[in-house]
Tab-separated table of C-alpha atoms in Angstrom:
chain	number	residue	atom	x	y	z
A	1	MET	CA	-0.716	-145.320	-24.233
A	2	HIS	CA	-0.681	-146.338	-20.564
A	3	GLU	CA	-2.008	-149.879	-20.023
A	4	LEU	CA	-3.648	-149.102	-16.617
A	5	THR	CA	-3.025	-152.456	-14.952
A	6	ILE	CA	-5.321	-151.921	-11.981
A	7	HIS	CA	-5.966	-154.602	-9.383
A	8	LEU	CA	-9.619	-153.915	-8.624
A	9	GLN	CA	-11.206	-155.191	-5.438
A	10	PRO	CA	-14.922	-155.780	-6.101
A	11	ASN	CA	-15.701	-156.410	-2.413
A	12	ALA	CA	-13.858	-153.354	-1.107
A	13	LYS	CA	-15.724	-150.483	0.571
A	14	GLU	CA	-14.452	-148.103	-2.121
A	15	PRO	CA	-16.560	-148.295	-5.334
A	16	LEU	CA	-14.862	-149.578	-8.482
A	17	TYR	CA	-14.923	-146.183	-10.224
A	18	GLU	CA	-13.163	-144.610	-7.223
A	19	GLN	CA	-10.471	-147.311	-7.335
A	20	ILE	CA	-9.850	-146.519	-11.010
A	21	TYR	CA	-9.956	-142.761	-10.347
A	22	SER	CA	-7.493	-143.071	-7.428
A	23	TYR	CA	-5.090	-145.242	-9.464
A	24	VAL	CA	-4.934	-142.800	-12.379
A	25	LYS	CA	-4.722	-139.752	-10.091
A	26	GLN	CA	-1.835	-141.220	-8.078
A	27	ASN	CA	0.060	-142.217	-11.219
A	28	ILE	CA	-0.288	-138.688	-12.600
A	29	GLN	CA	0.787	-137.141	-9.289
A	30	ASN	CA	3.891	-139.301	-8.918
A	31	GLY	CA	4.930	-138.769	-12.534
A	32	LYS	CA	4.355	-142.304	-13.801
A	33	MET	CA	1.828	-140.910	-16.276
A	34	LYS	CA	3.241	-137.918	-18.138
A	35	SER	CA	1.497	-134.837	-19.505
A	36	GLY	CA	0.086	-135.505	-22.962
A	37	GLU	CA	0.024	-139.286	-22.518
A	38	LYS	CA	-3.085	-140.891	-23.951
A	39	LEU	CA	-5.391	-142.971	-21.759
A	40	PRO	CA	-7.254	-146.055	-23.000
A	41	SER	CA	-10.725	-145.447	-24.378
A	42	THR	CA	-13.625	-146.146	-22.030
A	43	ARG	CA	-14.659	-149.123	-24.169
A	44	MET	CA	-11.161	-150.616	-24.270
A	45	LEU	CA	-10.529	-150.150	-20.541
A	46	ALA	CA	-13.949	-151.525	-19.592
A	47	LYS	CA	-13.232	-154.665	-21.610
A	48	TYR	CA	-9.704	-154.992	-20.186
A	49	LEU	CA	-10.819	-154.580	-16.544
A	50	GLU	CA	-14.061	-156.537	-17.082
A	51	VAL	CA	-16.270	-153.786	-15.676
A	52	SER	CA	-19.125	-151.770	-17.155
A	53	ARG	CA	-18.317	-148.886	-19.457
A	54	SER	CA	-20.312	-146.531	-17.195
A	55	THR	CA	-17.866	-147.315	-14.356
A	56	ILE	CA	-14.944	-146.129	-16.502
A	57	GLU	CA	-16.891	-143.063	-17.659
A	58	LEU	CA	-17.630	-142.091	-14.060
A	59	ALA	CA	-13.928	-142.354	-13.115
A	60	TYR	CA	-12.887	-140.319	-16.176
A	61	GLU	CA	-15.559	-137.663	-15.469
A	62	GLN	CA	-14.163	-137.188	-11.948
A	63	LEU	CA	-10.618	-136.842	-13.322
A	64	LEU	CA	-11.889	-134.378	-15.931
A	65	SER	CA	-13.680	-132.314	-13.267
A	66	GLU	CA	-10.524	-132.041	-11.172
A	67	GLY	CA	-8.360	-131.206	-14.190
A	68	TYR	CA	-6.073	-134.257	-14.156
A	69	ILE	CA	-7.049	-135.306	-17.673
A	70	GLU	CA	-8.407	-133.577	-20.778
A	71	ALA	CA	-10.854	-134.806	-23.410
A	72	VAL	CA	-9.885	-134.098	-27.017
A	73	PRO	CA	-12.815	-134.501	-29.456
A	74	CYS	CA	-12.428	-137.483	-31.827
A	75	LYS	CA	-9.070	-138.395	-30.230
A	76	GLY	CA	-9.720	-139.472	-26.650
A	77	TYR	CA	-8.489	-138.723	-23.150
A	78	PHE	CA	-5.021	-137.361	-22.340
A	79	VAL	CA	-3.114	-136.487	-19.169
A	80	ALA	CA	-3.438	-132.727	-18.668
A	81	GLN	CA	-0.532	-130.315	-19.069
A	82	ILE	CA	0.065	-129.410	-15.423
A	83	GLU	CA	3.355	-127.827	-14.406
A	84	GLU	CA	5.038	-129.141	-11.262
A	85	LEU	CA	2.181	-131.479	-10.409
A	86	PHE	CA	4.647	-134.087	-9.110
A	87	GLN	CA	5.633	-131.707	-6.288
A	88	TRP	CA	2.168	-131.689	-4.765
A	89	ASN	CA	0.951	-134.413	-2.426
A	90	PRO	CA	-2.262	-134.074	-2.495
A	91	THR	CA	-23.638	-119.995	4.131
A	92	LYS	CA	-26.331	-119.356	3.095
A	93	ARG	CA	-26.099	-117.342	-0.128
A	94	ASN	CA	-28.015	-114.097	0.245
A	95	LEU	CA	-30.387	-113.135	-2.568
A	96	PRO	CA	-29.450	-109.814	-4.185
A	97	GLU	CA	-32.217	-107.262	-3.962
A	98	GLU	CA	-34.807	-109.881	-2.965
A	99	THR	CA	-36.754	-110.218	0.293
A	100	GLU	CA	-38.804	-112.938	1.897
A	101	GLU	CA	-41.895	-110.742	1.553
A	102	LYS	CA	-41.432	-110.507	-2.202
A	103	ALA	CA	-40.890	-114.256	-2.573
A	104	ALA	CA	-44.008	-114.975	-0.495
A	105	SER	CA	-46.249	-113.321	-3.115
A	106	TYR	CA	-45.415	-115.960	-5.751
A	107	VAL	CA	-46.926	-119.412	-6.211
A	108	TYR	CA	-43.569	-120.962	-7.097
A	109	ASP	CA	-40.141	-119.687	-6.048
A	110	PHE	CA	-37.102	-121.072	-7.877
A	111	SER	CA	-34.764	-119.693	-5.198
A	112	PRO	CA	-31.116	-120.694	-5.814
A	113	ASN	CA	-30.485	-120.440	-2.058
A	114	GLY	CA	-33.000	-122.980	-0.850
A	115	VAL	CA	-32.561	-125.628	1.828
A	116	ASP	CA	-35.123	-128.399	2.238
A	117	LEU	CA	-36.010	-128.112	5.933
A	118	ASN	CA	-38.585	-130.908	5.675
A	119	SER	CA	-35.653	-133.339	5.558
A	120	PHE	CA	-34.085	-131.917	8.730
A	121	PRO	CA	-33.514	-134.780	11.233
A	122	TYR	CA	-35.635	-133.303	14.015
A	123	ASN	CA	-35.826	-136.517	16.043
A	124	ALA	CA	-32.072	-137.051	16.035
A	125	TRP	CA	-31.387	-133.403	16.881
A	126	ARG	CA	-33.957	-133.510	19.716
A	127	LYS	CA	-32.410	-136.740	21.067
A	128	LEU	CA	-28.886	-135.303	21.046
A	129	ALA	CA	-30.077	-132.084	22.677
A	130	GLY	CA	-31.660	-134.156	25.441
A	131	GLU	CA	-28.473	-136.165	25.911
A	132	SER	CA	-26.439	-132.977	26.163
A	133	LEU	CA	-28.696	-131.522	28.877
A	134	VAL	CA	-29.729	-134.668	30.725
A	135	GLU	CA	-27.262	-134.074	33.535
A	136	ASP	CA	-26.773	-131.029	35.702
A	137	ARG	CA	-23.755	-129.788	33.788
A	138	THR	CA	-23.037	-126.254	34.861
A	139	GLU	CA	-19.877	-126.344	32.743
A	140	LEU	CA	-22.017	-126.118	29.607
A	141	PHE	CA	-23.218	-122.677	30.634
A	142	ARG	CA	-19.827	-121.149	31.327
A	143	LEU	CA	-18.071	-119.010	28.744
A	144	GLY	CA	-16.368	-121.402	26.338
A	145	ASP	CA	-13.210	-121.426	24.253
A	146	SER	CA	-13.095	-118.386	21.984
A	147	GLN	CA	-12.148	-120.619	19.003
A	148	GLY	CA	-15.000	-123.043	19.684
A	149	GLU	CA	-15.020	-126.175	21.816
A	150	TRP	CA	-12.161	-128.581	21.198
A	151	GLY	CA	-14.444	-131.602	20.669
A	152	LEU	CA	-16.382	-129.896	17.881
A	153	ARG	CA	-13.223	-128.578	16.258
A	154	ASN	CA	-11.750	-132.083	16.312
A	155	ALA	CA	-14.937	-133.518	14.749
A	156	ILE	CA	-14.807	-130.837	12.033
A	157	CYS	CA	-11.153	-131.671	11.302
A	158	ASN	CA	-11.926	-135.374	10.907
A	159	TYR	CA	-14.865	-134.633	8.627
A	160	LEU	CA	-12.919	-132.157	6.482
A	161	TYR	CA	-10.015	-134.552	6.016
A	162	GLN	CA	-12.227	-137.466	4.963
A	163	ALA	CA	-14.753	-135.525	2.874
A	164	ARG	CA	-12.813	-132.533	1.532
A	165	GLY	CA	-9.121	-133.466	1.689
A	166	VAL	CA	-8.442	-130.544	4.054
A	167	ASN	CA	-5.320	-130.948	6.177
A	168	CYS	CA	-5.670	-129.272	9.555
A	169	THR	CA	-5.602	-129.721	13.316
A	170	PRO	CA	-8.220	-128.528	15.840
A	171	LYS	CA	-5.801	-125.765	16.822
A	172	GLN	CA	-6.255	-124.192	13.355
A	173	VAL	CA	-10.075	-124.204	13.422
A	174	VAL	CA	-12.197	-121.242	14.530
A	175	VAL	CA	-15.960	-121.777	14.928
A	176	GLY	CA	-18.327	-118.837	14.472
A	177	ALA	CA	-21.968	-117.901	13.954
A	178	GLY	CA	-22.048	-117.768	10.148
A	179	ASN	CA	-19.641	-116.803	7.390
A	180	ASP	CA	-20.352	-113.095	7.819
A	181	TYR	CA	-18.979	-113.186	11.358
A	182	LEU	CA	-15.927	-115.176	10.276
A	183	LEU	CA	-15.089	-112.695	7.523
A	184	MET	CA	-15.392	-109.839	10.025
A	185	LEU	CA	-13.168	-111.738	12.452
A	186	LEU	CA	-10.700	-112.371	9.635
A	187	SER	CA	-10.442	-108.633	9.051
A	188	THR	CA	-9.257	-108.178	12.658
A	189	ILE	CA	-6.665	-110.908	12.099
A	190	LEU	CA	-5.247	-109.675	8.783
A	191	GLY	CA	-5.743	-105.959	9.305
A	192	GLN	CA	-7.250	-103.576	6.763
A	193	ASN	CA	-4.225	-102.739	4.635
A	194	HIS	CA	-5.171	-105.167	1.871
A	195	THR	CA	-6.852	-105.283	-1.514
A	196	VAL	CA	-9.333	-108.115	-2.027
A	197	ALA	CA	-10.101	-109.568	-5.464
A	198	LEU	CA	-13.374	-111.439	-5.997
A	199	GLU	CA	-14.697	-113.367	-8.962
A	200	ASN	CA	-17.131	-111.601	-11.277
A	201	PRO	CA	-19.974	-112.614	-10.942
A	202	THR	CA	-19.683	-113.388	-7.265
A	203	TYR	CA	-21.304	-113.811	-3.876
A	204	LYS	CA	-22.483	-110.246	-3.322
A	205	GLN	CA	-22.659	-110.573	0.473
A	206	ALA	CA	-18.894	-111.144	0.662
A	207	TYR	CA	-18.269	-108.230	-1.699
A	208	ARG	CA	-20.381	-105.882	0.448
A	209	LEU	CA	-18.741	-107.086	3.653
A	210	PHE	CA	-15.210	-106.480	2.390
A	211	GLN	CA	-16.245	-103.026	1.218
A	212	ASN	CA	-17.812	-102.155	4.566
A	213	LEU	CA	-14.742	-103.452	6.389
A	214	SER	CA	-12.738	-100.722	4.617
A	215	TYR	CA	-10.853	-102.981	2.234
A	216	GLN	CA	-9.968	-101.968	-1.281
A	217	VAL	CA	-12.074	-104.319	-3.410
A	218	CYS	CA	-11.812	-105.281	-7.070
A	219	THR	CA	-13.240	-107.993	-9.296
A	220	VAL	CA	-11.601	-110.358	-11.765
A	221	ASP	CA	-13.530	-111.856	-14.669
A	222	MET	CA	-13.900	-115.596	-15.053
A	223	ASP	CA	-13.537	-118.067	-17.883
A	224	GLU	CA	-14.594	-121.715	-18.027
A	225	SER	CA	-11.879	-122.585	-15.457
A	226	GLY	CA	-12.686	-119.896	-12.908
A	227	MET	CA	-10.886	-116.690	-11.917
A	228	ARG	CA	-8.351	-115.650	-14.554
A	229	VAL	CA	-5.016	-115.620	-12.787
A	230	GLU	CA	-3.351	-113.521	-15.518
A	231	ASP	CA	-5.966	-110.812	-14.879
A	232	LEU	CA	-5.499	-111.188	-11.126
A	233	GLU	CA	-1.796	-110.470	-11.631
A	234	LYS	CA	-2.683	-107.098	-13.179
A	235	THR	CA	-4.482	-105.941	-10.013
A	236	ASN	CA	-2.995	-104.759	-6.746
A	237	ALA	CA	-4.820	-107.492	-4.870
A	238	ASP	CA	-3.048	-109.497	-2.198
A	239	ILE	CA	-6.135	-111.481	-1.137
A	240	ALA	CA	-8.194	-113.557	-3.588
A	241	PHE	CA	-11.673	-114.664	-2.493
A	242	VAL	CA	-12.675	-117.708	-4.548
A	243	MET	CA	-15.115	-120.648	-4.576
A	244	PRO	CA	-13.089	-123.236	-6.531
A	245	SER	CA	-15.116	-126.404	-5.885
A	246	HIS	CA	-18.467	-124.941	-6.978
A	247	GLN	CA	-18.458	-121.253	-7.831
A	248	TYR	CA	-21.514	-119.234	-6.915
A	249	PRO	CA	-23.460	-118.379	-8.988
A	250	LEU	CA	-21.965	-119.916	-12.156
A	251	GLY	CA	-21.357	-123.414	-10.755
A	252	THR	CA	-17.850	-123.498	-12.289
A	253	VAL	CA	-15.420	-126.126	-10.973
A	254	MET	CA	-11.843	-124.845	-10.980
A	255	PRO	CA	-9.573	-127.517	-12.523
A	256	LEU	CA	-6.261	-128.483	-10.966
A	257	LYS	CA	-4.133	-126.508	-13.414
A	258	ARG	CA	-5.909	-123.252	-12.519
A	259	ARG	CA	-5.743	-124.091	-8.792
A	260	LEU	CA	-2.005	-124.556	-8.973
A	261	ALA	CA	-1.670	-121.285	-10.889
A	262	LEU	CA	-3.649	-119.535	-8.153
A	263	LEU	CA	-1.414	-121.041	-5.466
A	264	LYS	CA	1.627	-119.952	-7.485
A	265	TRP	CA	0.244	-116.388	-7.501
A	266	ALA	CA	-0.135	-116.493	-3.716
A	267	ASP	CA	3.368	-117.916	-3.258
A	268	ALA	CA	4.959	-115.187	-5.398
A	269	LYS	CA	4.795	-112.502	-2.680
A	270	GLU	CA	4.800	-112.519	1.075
A	271	GLY	CA	1.468	-111.545	2.607
A	272	ARG	CA	-0.696	-112.861	-0.233
A	273	TYR	CA	-3.565	-115.172	0.730
A	274	ILE	CA	-6.438	-117.070	-0.842
A	275	VAL	CA	-9.780	-117.206	0.987
A	276	GLU	CA	-11.509	-120.413	-0.119
A	277	ASP	CA	-15.272	-120.365	0.452
A	278	ASP	CA	-16.441	-123.992	0.289
A	279	TYR	CA	-20.106	-123.311	0.911
A	280	ASP	CA	-21.950	-126.283	-0.684
A	281	SER	CA	-19.336	-128.776	-1.847
A	282	GLU	CA	-21.307	-131.698	-0.338
A	283	PHE	CA	-23.888	-131.592	-3.115
A	284	ARG	CA	-22.370	-133.183	-6.171
A	285	TYR	CA	-24.382	-135.702	-8.170
A	286	LYS	CA	-21.766	-137.218	-10.469
A	287	GLY	CA	-18.612	-138.695	-9.036
A	288	LYS	CA	-17.512	-137.572	-5.613
A	289	PRO	CA	-17.031	-134.042	-4.239
A	290	ILE	CA	-14.103	-132.100	-5.703
A	291	PRO	CA	-11.216	-131.897	-3.163
A	292	ALA	CA	-10.668	-128.521	-1.540
A	293	LEU	CA	-7.951	-126.160	-2.750
A	294	GLN	CA	-6.595	-126.077	0.814
A	295	GLY	CA	-5.446	-129.688	0.462
A	296	TYR	CA	-2.893	-128.631	-2.177
A	297	ASP	CA	-1.513	-125.726	-0.153
A	298	ARG	CA	1.971	-126.395	1.207
A	299	ASN	CA	3.029	-122.857	2.112
A	300	GLY	CA	0.242	-121.658	4.384
A	301	LYS	CA	-1.553	-119.499	1.809
A	302	VAL	CA	-5.158	-120.776	1.910
A	303	ILE	CA	-7.704	-119.642	4.500
A	304	TYR	CA	-10.526	-122.178	4.275
A	305	ILE	CA	-14.125	-121.273	5.221
A	306	GLY	CA	-17.013	-123.740	5.410
A	307	THR	CA	-20.531	-123.787	6.801
A	308	PHE	CA	-23.277	-126.136	7.990
A	309	SER	CA	-25.969	-123.731	6.750
A	310	LYS	CA	-26.454	-125.540	3.443
A	311	SER	CA	-25.857	-129.079	4.647
A	312	ILE	CA	-27.960	-128.956	7.857
A	313	ALA	CA	-29.958	-125.721	8.316
A	314	PRO	CA	-29.269	-121.976	8.081
A	315	ALA	CA	-30.721	-121.229	11.520
A	316	ILE	CA	-28.105	-123.169	13.478
A	317	ARG	CA	-25.631	-120.420	12.461
A	318	MET	CA	-22.563	-122.630	12.530
A	319	SER	CA	-19.565	-121.984	10.291
A	320	TYR	CA	-15.861	-122.625	10.629
A	321	MET	CA	-12.557	-121.236	9.396
A	322	VAL	CA	-9.247	-123.097	9.000
A	323	LEU	CA	-6.260	-120.782	9.464
A	324	PRO	CA	-2.833	-121.559	7.987
A	325	ALA	CA	0.156	-121.238	10.341
A	326	PRO	CA	1.091	-117.579	9.573
A	327	VAL	CA	-2.525	-116.413	9.970
A	328	LEU	CA	-3.007	-118.535	13.094
A	329	LYS	CA	-0.095	-116.700	14.698
A	330	SER	CA	-1.750	-113.366	13.902
A	331	TYR	CA	-5.026	-114.664	15.330
A	332	GLU	CA	-3.312	-115.589	18.596
A	333	GLU	CA	-1.747	-112.130	18.832
A	334	ARG	CA	-4.653	-109.949	17.692
A	335	SER	CA	-8.002	-111.702	17.966
A	336	ARG	CA	-7.878	-114.576	20.448
A	337	PHE	CA	-9.612	-112.372	23.011
A	338	VAL	CA	-12.835	-112.208	20.916
A	339	ASN	CA	-15.333	-114.595	22.514
A	340	SER	CA	-17.080	-117.333	20.559
A	341	THR	CA	-20.459	-116.403	19.075
A	342	VAL	CA	-21.885	-119.953	19.244
A	343	SER	CA	-23.293	-121.452	22.443
A	344	LYS	CA	-21.514	-124.429	23.998
A	345	VAL	CA	-24.781	-126.386	24.058
A	346	ASP	CA	-25.254	-126.037	20.294
A	347	GLN	CA	-21.619	-126.940	19.724
A	348	MET	CA	-21.978	-130.121	21.773
A	349	ILE	CA	-25.129	-131.140	19.884
A	350	LEU	CA	-23.398	-130.636	16.541
A	351	GLN	CA	-20.311	-132.526	17.761
A	352	LYS	CA	-22.460	-135.528	18.680
A	353	PHE	CA	-24.387	-135.165	15.407
A	354	ILE	CA	-21.135	-135.558	13.470
A	355	GLU	CA	-19.417	-138.155	15.660
A	356	GLN	CA	-22.428	-140.493	15.927
A	357	GLY	CA	-22.902	-140.651	12.156
A	358	TYR	CA	-26.115	-138.612	11.933
A	359	PHE	CA	-24.474	-135.949	9.768
A	360	GLU	CA	-23.238	-138.449	7.183
A	361	ARG	CA	-26.656	-140.135	7.006
A	362	HIS	CA	-28.389	-136.762	6.704
A	363	LEU	CA	-26.031	-135.718	3.898
A	364	ASN	CA	-26.648	-138.948	1.988
A	365	LYS	CA	-30.406	-138.522	2.345
A	366	THR	CA	-30.334	-134.846	1.341
A	367	ARG	CA	-27.999	-135.474	-1.580
A	368	ALA	CA	-30.357	-138.148	-2.930
A	369	LEU	CA	-33.332	-135.820	-2.433
A	370	TYR	CA	-31.684	-132.943	-4.285
A	371	LYS	CA	-30.478	-135.238	-7.070
A	372	ASN	CA	-34.061	-136.382	-7.702
A	373	ARG	CA	-35.196	-132.755	-7.908
A	374	HIS	CA	-32.199	-131.883	-10.094
A	375	ASP	CA	-33.043	-134.732	-12.493
A	376	THR	CA	-36.746	-133.816	-12.480
A	377	LEU	CA	-35.966	-130.203	-13.354
A	378	LEU	CA	-33.599	-131.204	-16.163
A	379	ALA	CA	-36.197	-133.566	-17.610
A	380	SER	CA	-38.936	-130.927	-17.352
A	381	LEU	CA	-36.748	-128.378	-19.133
A	382	ARG	CA	-36.158	-130.631	-22.137
A	383	PRO	CA	-38.659	-128.788	-24.402
A	384	LEU	CA	-36.671	-125.565	-23.815
A	385	GLN	CA	-33.331	-127.013	-24.867
A	386	ARG	CA	-33.929	-126.075	-28.502
A	387	PHE	CA	-33.876	-122.430	-27.402
A	388	CYS	CA	-31.353	-122.349	-24.544
A	389	THR	CA	-28.347	-124.114	-23.112
A	390	ILE	CA	-28.074	-125.341	-19.539
A	391	SER	CA	-25.036	-125.073	-17.271
A	392	GLY	CA	-24.231	-125.599	-13.612
A	393	GLU	CA	-25.823	-129.054	-13.532
A	394	ASN	CA	-24.650	-132.077	-11.494
A	395	ALA	CA	-23.816	-130.026	-8.398
A	396	GLY	CA	-25.250	-127.485	-5.966
A	397	VAL	CA	-28.959	-126.656	-5.856
A	398	HIS	CA	-29.523	-124.524	-8.960
A	399	LEU	CA	-29.177	-124.569	-12.751
A	400	LEU	CA	-28.532	-121.748	-15.226
A	401	LEU	CA	-30.466	-121.299	-18.469
A	402	HIS	CA	-28.662	-119.330	-21.202
A	403	PHE	CA	-30.893	-117.640	-23.819
A	404	LYS	CA	-29.323	-115.957	-26.839
A	405	ASN	CA	-30.600	-112.526	-27.868
A	406	GLN	CA	-33.065	-112.252	-24.997
A	407	LYS	CA	-33.406	-109.834	-22.081
A	408	GLU	CA	-33.422	-111.101	-18.512
A	409	GLU	CA	-36.036	-108.577	-17.436
A	410	ASP	CA	-38.454	-109.822	-20.139
A	411	LEU	CA	-38.059	-113.450	-19.073
A	412	ILE	CA	-38.441	-112.560	-15.384
A	413	ALA	CA	-41.531	-110.429	-16.069
A	414	ALA	CA	-43.170	-113.165	-18.157
A	415	ALA	CA	-42.550	-115.691	-15.374
A	416	LYS	CA	-43.999	-113.277	-12.836
A	417	GLU	CA	-47.279	-113.146	-14.753
A	418	GLN	CA	-47.610	-116.872	-14.119
A	419	GLY	CA	-46.848	-116.447	-10.404
A	420	ILE	CA	-43.301	-117.763	-10.717
A	421	LEU	CA	-40.214	-116.131	-9.219
A	422	VAL	CA	-36.985	-116.675	-11.157
A	423	TYR	CA	-33.628	-114.954	-10.806
A	424	GLY	CA	-31.362	-113.205	-13.301
A	425	LEU	CA	-27.610	-113.774	-13.279
A	426	SER	CA	-26.937	-110.058	-13.886
A	427	GLU	CA	-27.783	-109.354	-10.228
A	428	TYR	CA	-24.579	-111.147	-9.223
A	429	TYR	CA	-22.223	-109.117	-11.378
A	430	VAL	CA	-20.329	-106.264	-9.761
A	431	GLU	CA	-19.264	-105.040	-13.186
A	432	SER	CA	-21.704	-106.117	-15.892
A	433	PRO	CA	-20.037	-107.856	-18.844
A	434	LYS	CA	-20.933	-107.233	-22.457
A	435	ARG	CA	-22.998	-110.229	-23.517
A	436	ASN	CA	-25.830	-110.963	-25.912
A	437	GLU	CA	-27.588	-113.507	-23.738
A	438	ALA	CA	-29.937	-113.637	-20.792
A	439	VAL	CA	-29.137	-116.063	-17.987
A	440	ILE	CA	-31.844	-117.278	-15.620
A	441	MET	CA	-31.073	-119.147	-12.395
A	442	LEU	CA	-33.484	-121.878	-11.293
A	443	GLY	CA	-33.065	-123.362	-7.827
A	444	TYR	CA	-34.788	-126.621	-6.915
A	445	ALA	CA	-34.027	-127.366	-3.236
A	446	ASN	CA	-37.287	-125.815	-1.989
A	447	LEU	CA	-39.573	-127.445	-4.564
A	448	GLN	CA	-40.845	-131.004	-4.528
A	449	GLU	CA	-40.810	-132.947	-7.795
A	450	GLU	CA	-44.501	-132.417	-8.598
A	451	LYS	CA	-44.209	-128.668	-8.014
A	452	ILE	CA	-41.122	-128.566	-10.221
A	453	ARG	CA	-43.067	-130.191	-13.058
A	454	LYS	CA	-46.019	-127.814	-12.676
A	455	ALA	CA	-43.855	-124.698	-12.348
A	456	THR	CA	-41.694	-125.655	-15.333
A	457	ALA	CA	-44.746	-126.262	-17.514
A	458	LEU	CA	-45.989	-122.781	-16.618
A	459	LEU	CA	-42.564	-121.296	-17.356
A	460	ILE	CA	-42.470	-122.869	-20.799
A	461	GLU	CA	-45.929	-121.476	-21.502
A	462	ALA	CA	-44.900	-118.032	-20.210
A	463	TRP	CA	-41.742	-117.899	-22.337
A	464	LYS	CA	-43.207	-119.461	-25.480
A	465	ASP	CA	-43.980	-116.194	-27.247
A	466	LEU	CA	-40.623	-114.656	-26.300
A	467	ILE	CA	-38.256	-117.408	-27.396
A	468	CYS	CA	-40.065	-119.116	-30.306
């Protein structure tokens, strides 16, 4: 058993649990802690380090989420079996078949794609817009850089490195009006002679886009760790579209072992790439956000896509793509001539928003807001937990309720009678799996705590006769 002699700094900016997490992670990465080695129990380590047990549990939960350690029932925590670990140095989701008009006819809408616009920092945005236009700056109204303005790209790089562990330079970043545009631009960069594999279930908008862009498209089923790489190997795919930090719609977090296997798949043949969609990684309520897959890529195989639609507002239409060196070269040759789809004024406002600390403060405020709603929903659902299991919690803006031997359409219809709109997971499957359960998605970003309590009470009443 490793003794974990950690010199904690109580007055440091980094919280104690992060210091413990970082120490264990680094020791696993540099080989000082070997696969299969047992870690001290939370009680023993808390006593040894003279910290609370919850601090140790939080550090271990983060390591578990990222796949560095494994929990064995009745035995404890062990370093995960991860091959070659020592070599690594570490948009809005569209609703399937739903429209705004349909949602408007309900009293309560548990949309999994919500964004709380009441928390939008209007005053700060208005102030920055005024600062950007206060002078007679004709340069702002000229055609800008086709990749996006350098200042914004530099601000995005700094943010991604600190918050997501993404390694990039402004030269690699392309700014565009939403993920849809970036995927279309990517098709001009890579060309159409590819087969794209997506997770099943998946983000249907991406699936439809790849189909309409004349790609061969297939799906690969998931397990508790994400896309099954052994099944991916059986396809003809040379591009894998994945959401490893928080899969939509299942909320799965891909552990490190599976991430490395996915990178190994991409490395096996020239021309294979992974498109990493990191759409809402900011919203994690236990531990800190899971680092991006791109941060582990050493051979230029990961194309990273992110958006401000979830973290700020959908209407600003601002997304970004980080291109690895081989793809960047193709972009320069084939697609550099395509003009930027985002105005220079909006780019300057967003640049200032990030650089002056407004974005970080807004994220902290929004994360706390969503966590309160997340906790309220979980507490309100407690009477249902005898009849269903809950997954997807502690991250994102929706939960999943799993009911055995029920039909989704019956649960949705019963909710509708009470004026409540809920969403079935089956809508997100390209190829429906054989399963004997109904899965309902409940989003909470658009609902205040009191409305969550009222809507959940009505749901329980609506489903009582079905599930009891």
